[in-house]
Amino acid sequence: MKPPKVILDFLDKYNDLKEQNQYFYLQEIDKIEDPFVWVKGKKKLMLASYSYLGLLQHPRINQAAKEAIDQFGTGTHGVRILAGTETIHNDLEGYIARFKHREQAIVYSSGYVTNLATISTLFHRGDAVICDKFDHASIVDGCLLSGAEFIRFNHNSLSDLERCLQKSQEYRNRCIIIDSVYSMDGDIAPLPEIIQLAKQYNTLLMVDEAHSLGVLGEKGTGIEEYFHIEGQIDILMGTLSKVIPAIGGYITGDTDLINFLKHTARGFVFSAALPPPTVAAAKMAFQIILDEPWRIQKLNDNVHYFLNNLHKVGFNTLQSQTAIVPLIIGEEQKTMEVTRFMQERDVFVLPVVTPAVPPNTSRLRMNVTASMDYEHLDMVIEQLIEANKVFHILN
Ligand SMILES: *Cc1c(COP(=O)(O)O)cnc(C)c1O
């Protein structure tokens, strides 16, 4: 049987990249020595990690996971609503709710599933979901699955958001859905103004905190702390797989919302409970964010140091103010060549090209973490200056 055309089209692109030695995906890591990883026996500085606070392999987190295995084993009896709920699941949800100053929380088996299941359970045909054009794929997929009218506004544009709100007044329920920090650009959503608009137009607000948990706010509790706002977001989402070194996702909000989701969200009702070691690791990680505030301080110092020094050379990092630092190169081919140059010099960095980002904004995406020291960041900048001599990134 001949493979479907989608597979053949993919193979063309895939084989091209391999032939040009520009395939950087699915690289196998043998060993982690944060901020380094070992790939094929070579030690590389890891700039593609979401472990922004360096909590992966934290001894207290590893210990908590091991104890949970000893107490409950490696899996559960099934889905949460039937036989899968254990004390540690409820403990984790309670901890998240308190951490985010909400009444209750629900955890799902991934961040992707959290958005998909929550959005498609809450909104349906006759409703409208109003999203930033740069929202994460899991939000987009949730919106499409919901059957609600899918309306998108220009990235971080309040005037375009207001235009969308004005023209969608006839829909039954409306929800603005945004990321707190955008995963390709590292910029922050203008939350206070968006809250204002949500109130003015009587619209729900959902915020995805995948890249702000542990990153924004002095205590690292997220975007509300950063803007000194509390309790104005109706549906607050986050993942357990970035700063939190586990897997899973959560929604936190008022009791009625969470109770509803626990009984109706298909990604919760028809998918097994998170494994005990994961749950215990996640809870301990939230605790460590609060116990070790120096990590947030160090992350912020690193981000400022890196951005300032990149700007001194003249590199374009868009509006990034966070741990995600895009380095704009423009052309896709050049971006791939610079990536290879950096990878060969033991900097583990990945390219982002269209369609993930708009045309002519191909970039390297470099994630700063609290495990790095200034000397590591200096090394990256030195190599980028060398790359610029060969590939002319500036101009
Ligand atoms: C990573 C990410 C997700 C998905 O989270 P996973 O836990 O990796 O499934 C959702 N939203 C945003 C903005 C993300 O960056």
Coordinates of C-alpha atoms and ligand atoms in Angstrom, one line a residue:
M1 CA 0.0 0.0 0.0
K2 CA 1.2 3.5 -0.9
P3 CA 1.6 5.7 2.2
P4 CA -0.8 8.7 2.4
K5 CA 0.3 11.9 0.7
V6 CA 0.8 13.7 4.1
I7 CA 3.5 11.1 4.9
L8 CA 5.2 11.5 1.5
D9 CA 5.2 15.3 1.8
F10 CA 6.7 15.0 5.3
L11 CA 9.4 12.6 4.1
D12 CA 10.5 15.1 1.4
K13 CA 11.1 17.8 4.0
Y14 CA 12.6 15.4 6.6
N15 CA 15.1 13.9 4.1
D16 CA 16.1 17.4 2.9
L17 CA 16.9 18.4 6.4
K18 CA 18.9 15.3 7.1
E19 CA 20.8 15.6 3.8
Q20 CA 21.8 19.2 4.6
N21 CA 22.8 18.2 8.1
Q22 CA 20.1 20.5 9.5
Y23 CA 18.0 18.1 11.4
F24 CA 18.1 19.0 15.1
Y25 CA 15.1 17.2 16.5
L26 CA 14.7 14.2 18.8
Q27 CA 18.3 14.4 19.9
E28 CA 19.1 11.7 22.4
I29 CA 20.3 12.9 25.8
D30 CA 22.3 10.3 27.8
K31 CA 23.0 12.3 30.9
I32 CA 22.0 15.6 32.6
E33 CA 24.4 17.7 34.6
D34 CA 22.3 20.9 34.8
P35 CA 22.8 23.3 32.9
F36 CA 24.6 20.8 30.7
V37 CA 23.4 17.7 28.9
W38 CA 25.4 15.0 27.2
V39 CA 24.6 14.2 23.6
K40 CA 26.6 11.4 21.8
G41 CA 29.3 11.7 24.4
K42 CA 29.6 15.5 24.1
K43 CA 28.8 17.9 26.9
K44 CA 26.5 20.8 25.7
L45 CA 25.1 23.9 27.4
M46 CA 21.3 23.3 27.4
L47 CA 19.4 26.4 26.1
A48 CA 16.3 24.5 25.1
S49 CA 15.1 23.5 28.6
Y50 CA 11.9 24.7 30.3
S51 CA 13.3 23.8 33.7
Y52 CA 13.6 27.6 34.3
L53 CA 14.4 27.2 38.0
G54 CA 16.7 24.3 37.7
L55 CA 14.4 22.0 39.8
L56 CA 15.0 18.9 37.7
Q57 CA 16.9 16.4 39.8
H58 CA 16.4 18.5 43.0
P59 CA 17.2 16.0 45.8
R60 CA 14.0 16.8 47.8
I61 CA 11.8 16.3 44.7
N62 CA 13.5 13.0 43.8
Q63 CA 13.1 11.9 47.4
A64 CA 9.4 12.7 47.4
A65 CA 8.9 10.8 44.2
K66 CA 10.7 7.7 45.6
E67 CA 8.6 7.8 48.8
A68 CA 5.4 8.0 46.8
I69 CA 6.4 4.9 44.8
D70 CA 7.0 3.1 48.1
Q71 CA 3.6 4.1 49.4
F72 CA 1.4 3.9 46.3
G73 CA 3.4 2.2 43.5
T74 CA 4.1 3.5 40.0
G75 CA 0.5 3.7 38.7
T76 CA -3.1 4.0 39.9
H77 CA -6.2 1.9 39.7
G78 CA -7.5 3.9 36.8
V79 CA -9.4 7.2 36.3
R80 CA -9.7 9.7 39.1
I81 CA -13.4 9.8 39.2
L82 CA -13.7 6.0 39.7
A83 CA -10.8 4.4 41.6
G84 CA -7.8 6.5 40.8
T85 CA -8.0 9.3 43.4
E86 CA -5.4 9.0 46.2
T87 CA -4.6 11.3 49.1
I88 CA -1.6 12.7 47.2
H89 CA -3.8 13.7 44.3
N90 CA -6.1 15.8 46.6
D91 CA -3.0 17.1 48.4
L92 CA -1.5 18.4 45.2
E93 CA -4.7 20.0 44.1
G94 CA -5.2 21.7 47.5
Y95 CA -1.6 22.9 47.4
I96 CA -2.0 24.4 43.9
A97 CA -5.2 26.1 44.9
R98 CA -3.6 27.7 47.9
F99 CA -0.4 28.6 45.9
K100 CA -2.6 30.5 43.4
H101 CA -5.1 31.8 46.0
R102 CA -8.1 30.0 44.5
E103 CA -10.8 27.8 46.0
Q104 CA -9.9 24.5 44.2
A105 CA -7.9 22.9 41.5
I106 CA -8.0 20.0 39.1
V107 CA -5.0 18.2 37.7
Y108 CA -5.0 16.5 34.3
S109 CA -2.4 14.2 32.7
S110 CA -0.7 16.8 30.6
G111 CA -0.8 20.6 30.0
Y112 CA -2.0 19.9 26.4
V113 CA -4.9 17.8 27.7
T114 CA -5.7 20.4 30.3
N115 CA -6.4 23.1 27.7
L116 CA -8.0 20.7 25.2
A117 CA -10.4 19.2 27.8
T118 CA -11.2 22.3 29.7
I119 CA -11.9 24.6 26.8
S120 CA -13.9 22.0 24.9
T121 CA -16.0 21.1 28.0
L122 CA -16.8 24.7 28.9
F123 CA -17.6 26.2 25.5
H124 CA -19.8 25.0 22.6
R125 CA -21.6 26.0 19.5
G126 CA -23.2 29.4 20.1
D127 CA -20.4 30.5 22.4
A128 CA -17.3 32.5 21.3
V129 CA -13.7 32.0 22.3
I130 CA -11.5 35.0 21.7
C131 CA -7.8 34.2 21.5
D132 CA -4.5 36.0 21.0
K133 CA -3.0 34.9 17.6
F134 CA 0.1 33.6 19.4
D135 CA -1.8 31.4 21.8
H136 CA -0.4 27.9 22.3
A137 CA -1.4 25.0 20.0
S138 CA -3.2 23.3 22.9
I139 CA -5.5 26.3 23.3
V140 CA -6.2 26.4 19.5
D141 CA -7.0 22.7 19.5
G142 CA -9.3 23.1 22.5
C143 CA -11.2 25.9 20.8
L144 CA -11.5 24.0 17.5
L145 CA -12.8 20.9 19.4
S146 CA -15.3 23.0 21.3
G147 CA -17.3 24.0 18.3
A148 CA -17.5 27.6 19.6
E149 CA -16.9 30.5 17.3
F150 CA -13.1 30.9 17.1
I151 CA -12.1 34.5 17.0
R152 CA -8.5 35.6 17.1
F153 CA -7.0 39.1 17.8
N154 CA -3.5 40.4 16.8
H155 CA -0.8 39.5 19.3
N156 CA -1.0 41.6 22.5
S157 CA -3.2 44.2 20.7
L158 CA -5.8 45.7 23.0
S159 CA -7.5 47.7 20.2
D160 CA -7.9 44.5 18.1
L161 CA -9.1 42.6 21.2
E162 CA -11.7 45.4 21.7
R163 CA -12.8 45.2 18.1
C164 CA -13.3 41.4 18.5
L165 CA -15.3 42.0 21.7
Q166 CA -17.5 44.6 20.0
K167 CA -18.4 42.4 17.1
S168 CA -19.1 39.2 19.2
Q169 CA -21.8 40.6 21.5
E170 CA -24.5 38.2 20.2
Y171 CA -22.8 35.0 21.5
R172 CA -24.2 33.3 24.5
N173 CA -20.9 32.9 26.6
R174 CA -17.7 34.5 25.7
C175 CA -14.2 33.8 26.9
I176 CA -10.9 35.6 26.3
I177 CA -8.1 33.1 26.3
I178 CA -4.5 34.2 26.5
D179 CA -1.0 33.0 27.4
S180 CA 0.7 34.9 30.3
V181 CA 4.1 34.7 28.7
Y182 CA 4.2 33.8 25.0
S183 CA 6.2 30.7 24.2
M184 CA 7.9 31.9 21.0
D185 CA 8.5 35.6 21.9
G186 CA 9.0 35.6 25.6
D187 CA 6.8 38.7 26.0
I188 CA 4.2 39.3 28.7
A189 CA 0.4 39.7 28.1
P190 CA -0.9 43.2 29.2
L191 CA -3.1 41.5 31.9
P192 CA -4.5 44.6 33.7
E193 CA -5.8 46.1 30.5
I194 CA -7.2 42.8 29.3
I195 CA -9.0 42.3 32.7
Q196 CA -10.5 45.8 32.2
L197 CA -11.8 44.8 28.8
A198 CA -13.1 41.5 30.0
K199 CA -15.1 43.3 32.7
Q200 CA -16.3 46.0 30.3
Y201 CA -17.6 43.5 27.9
N202 CA -18.9 41.0 30.5
T203 CA -16.6 38.2 29.2
L204 CA -14.8 35.3 31.0
L205 CA -11.0 35.3 31.1
M206 CA -8.7 32.3 30.9
V207 CA -4.9 32.6 31.3
D208 CA -2.3 29.9 30.5
E209 CA 0.6 30.2 32.9
A210 CA 2.9 27.6 31.3
H211 CA 5.8 30.0 31.1
S212 CA 5.1 32.4 34.0
L213 CA 4.7 29.9 36.9
G214 CA 8.0 30.1 38.8
V215 CA 9.2 32.9 36.5
L216 CA 7.0 36.0 37.1
G217 CA 6.6 37.8 40.4
E218 CA 9.2 38.1 43.2
K219 CA 8.0 34.9 44.8
G220 CA 7.5 33.2 41.4
T221 CA 3.8 32.6 41.9
G222 CA 3.0 34.0 38.4
I223 CA 1.4 36.7 36.4
E224 CA -1.0 38.0 39.1
E225 CA 1.9 38.6 41.5
Y226 CA 3.8 40.3 38.8
F227 CA 1.0 42.8 38.1
H228 CA -0.1 43.0 41.8
I229 CA -3.6 41.7 40.8
E230 CA -5.5 39.0 42.6
G231 CA -8.5 36.9 41.8
Q232 CA -9.6 38.6 38.5
I233 CA -8.9 35.6 36.2
D234 CA -11.8 33.2 36.0
I235 CA -9.9 30.2 34.7
L236 CA -6.2 29.9 35.6
M237 CA -4.2 27.2 33.8
G238 CA -0.6 25.9 34.2
T239 CA 1.5 22.9 33.5
L240 CA 3.4 20.5 35.8
S241 CA 6.1 19.9 33.1
K242 CA 8.1 23.0 32.8
V243 CA 9.3 24.7 36.0
I244 CA 7.6 21.8 37.8
P245 CA 9.8 18.8 36.8
A246 CA 7.0 16.3 36.4
I247 CA 4.1 15.9 33.9
G248 CA 0.6 17.1 33.9
G249 CA -1.4 20.3 33.9
Y250 CA -3.9 22.1 36.2
I251 CA -6.8 24.4 36.2
T252 CA -7.5 26.4 39.4
G253 CA -10.6 28.6 40.1
D254 CA -13.8 28.6 42.1
T255 CA -15.4 25.5 43.5
D256 CA -18.3 25.3 41.0
L257 CA -15.9 25.4 38.0
I258 CA -13.6 22.8 39.4
N259 CA -16.3 20.5 40.5
F260 CA -18.0 20.8 37.1
L261 CA -14.7 19.9 35.3
K262 CA -14.1 16.9 37.6
H263 CA -17.4 15.4 36.5
T264 CA -17.6 16.4 32.9
A265 CA -14.2 17.0 31.3
R266 CA -13.5 14.0 29.0
G267 CA -9.7 14.3 29.3
F268 CA -10.2 13.8 33.1
V269 CA -13.1 11.4 33.2
F270 CA -11.8 9.1 30.5
S271 CA -8.0 9.2 31.2
A272 CA -6.1 7.6 34.0
A273 CA -4.9 9.5 37.1
L274 CA -1.4 10.9 37.2
P275 CA 1.1 8.4 38.7
P276 CA 2.0 8.8 42.4
P277 CA 5.7 9.7 41.9
T278 CA 4.7 12.4 39.4
V279 CA 2.1 13.9 41.8
A280 CA 4.5 13.9 44.8
A281 CA 7.3 15.4 42.7
A282 CA 4.9 18.2 41.5
K283 CA 3.7 19.1 45.0
M284 CA 7.3 19.2 46.4
A285 CA 8.3 21.4 43.5
F286 CA 5.6 24.0 44.3
Q287 CA 6.9 24.0 47.9
I288 CA 10.5 24.5 46.8
I289 CA 9.5 27.5 44.7
L290 CA 8.4 29.1 47.9
D291 CA 11.2 27.8 50.0
E292 CA 14.1 28.8 47.7
P293 CA 13.3 32.3 46.4
W294 CA 17.0 32.7 45.5
R295 CA 16.2 30.7 42.4
I296 CA 13.8 33.2 41.1
Q297 CA 16.2 36.0 41.8
K298 CA 19.0 34.2 40.0
L299 CA 16.8 33.5 37.0
N300 CA 15.9 37.2 36.8
D301 CA 19.5 38.3 37.1
N302 CA 20.5 35.9 34.3
V303 CA 17.6 37.0 32.1
H304 CA 18.6 40.7 32.5
Y305 CA 22.3 40.0 32.0
F306 CA 21.7 37.9 28.9
L307 CA 19.3 40.4 27.3
N308 CA 21.5 43.4 28.1
N309 CA 24.6 41.8 26.6
L310 CA 22.8 40.6 23.5
H311 CA 21.4 44.1 23.0
K312 CA 24.9 45.6 23.4
V313 CA 26.0 43.5 20.4
G314 CA 22.9 44.7 18.5
F315 CA 21.0 41.4 18.4
N316 CA 17.2 41.6 18.1
T317 CA 15.3 39.8 20.8
L318 CA 11.8 41.3 20.1
Q319 CA 10.0 42.3 23.3
S320 CA 11.2 39.5 25.5
Q321 CA 11.5 40.2 29.2
T322 CA 11.4 36.6 30.4
A323 CA 13.4 33.4 30.4
I324 CA 12.5 32.8 26.7
V325 CA 14.9 34.8 24.6
P326 CA 14.3 34.8 20.8
L327 CA 17.2 35.8 18.7
I328 CA 15.8 36.9 15.4
I329 CA 17.7 35.9 12.3
G330 CA 15.0 36.2 9.6
E331 CA 15.6 33.7 6.9
E332 CA 14.9 30.1 7.6
Q333 CA 18.0 28.7 5.8
K334 CA 20.3 31.1 7.7
T335 CA 18.6 30.2 11.0
M336 CA 19.3 26.5 10.4
E337 CA 23.0 27.2 9.6
V338 CA 23.4 29.3 12.7
T339 CA 21.8 26.5 14.7
R340 CA 24.3 24.0 13.4
F341 CA 27.2 26.4 14.0
M342 CA 26.1 26.7 17.7
Q343 CA 25.4 23.0 18.1
E344 CA 28.8 22.1 16.8
R345 CA 30.2 24.5 19.4
D346 CA 28.4 22.6 22.2
V347 CA 25.5 25.0 22.6
F348 CA 22.2 23.0 22.6
V349 CA 19.9 25.5 20.9
L350 CA 17.0 25.0 18.6
P351 CA 15.6 26.9 15.6
V352 CA 12.0 28.1 15.3
V353 CA 10.8 28.7 11.8
T354 CA 7.5 29.1 10.0
P355 CA 4.7 28.1 10.4
A356 CA 5.4 28.2 14.1
V357 CA 6.3 31.9 13.8
P358 CA 5.4 34.5 11.2
P359 CA 7.4 34.6 7.9
N360 CA 10.8 36.2 8.0
T361 CA 11.0 36.0 11.8
S362 CA 12.9 32.7 12.0
R363 CA 14.9 32.6 15.1
L364 CA 16.9 30.7 17.6
R365 CA 15.0 30.3 20.8
M366 CA 17.2 30.4 23.9
N367 CA 15.9 29.6 27.3
V368 CA 17.7 31.0 30.3
T369 CA 17.6 29.1 33.6
A370 CA 18.6 29.6 37.2
S371 CA 21.2 26.8 36.9
M372 CA 23.3 29.0 34.6
D373 CA 26.0 31.4 35.6
Y374 CA 27.1 34.5 33.8
E375 CA 30.1 32.7 32.4
H376 CA 27.8 30.3 30.6
L377 CA 25.8 33.1 29.1
D378 CA 29.1 34.9 28.1
M379 CA 30.1 31.8 26.3
V380 CA 26.9 31.7 24.3
I381 CA 27.3 35.4 23.4
E382 CA 30.9 34.8 22.3
Q383 CA 29.8 32.0 20.0
L384 CA 26.9 34.1 18.6
I385 CA 29.4 36.9 17.8
E386 CA 31.5 34.3 16.0
A387 CA 28.4 33.1 14.2
N388 CA 27.6 36.6 13.2
K389 CA 31.0 37.0 11.5
V390 CA 30.2 34.0 9.3
F391 CA 26.4 34.4 8.7
H392 CA 25.8 38.1 9.2
I393 CA 22.9 37.9 11.6
L394 CA 23.0 41.7 12.2
N395 CA 21.8 44.1 9.6
Ligands
LIG1 C1 4.0 23.6 27.1 C2 2.7 24.3 27.0 C3 1.5 23.7 27.2 C4 1.4 22.2 27.3 O1 1.9 21.7 28.4 P1 2.5 20.2 28.5 O2 2.5 20.0 30.0 O3 3.8 20.2 27.9 O4 1.5 19.3 27.8 C5 0.4 24.5 27.2 N1 0.4 25.8 27.1 C6 1.6 26.5 26.8 C7 1.6 27.9 26.7 C8 2.8 25.7 26.8 O5 3.9 26.4 26.5

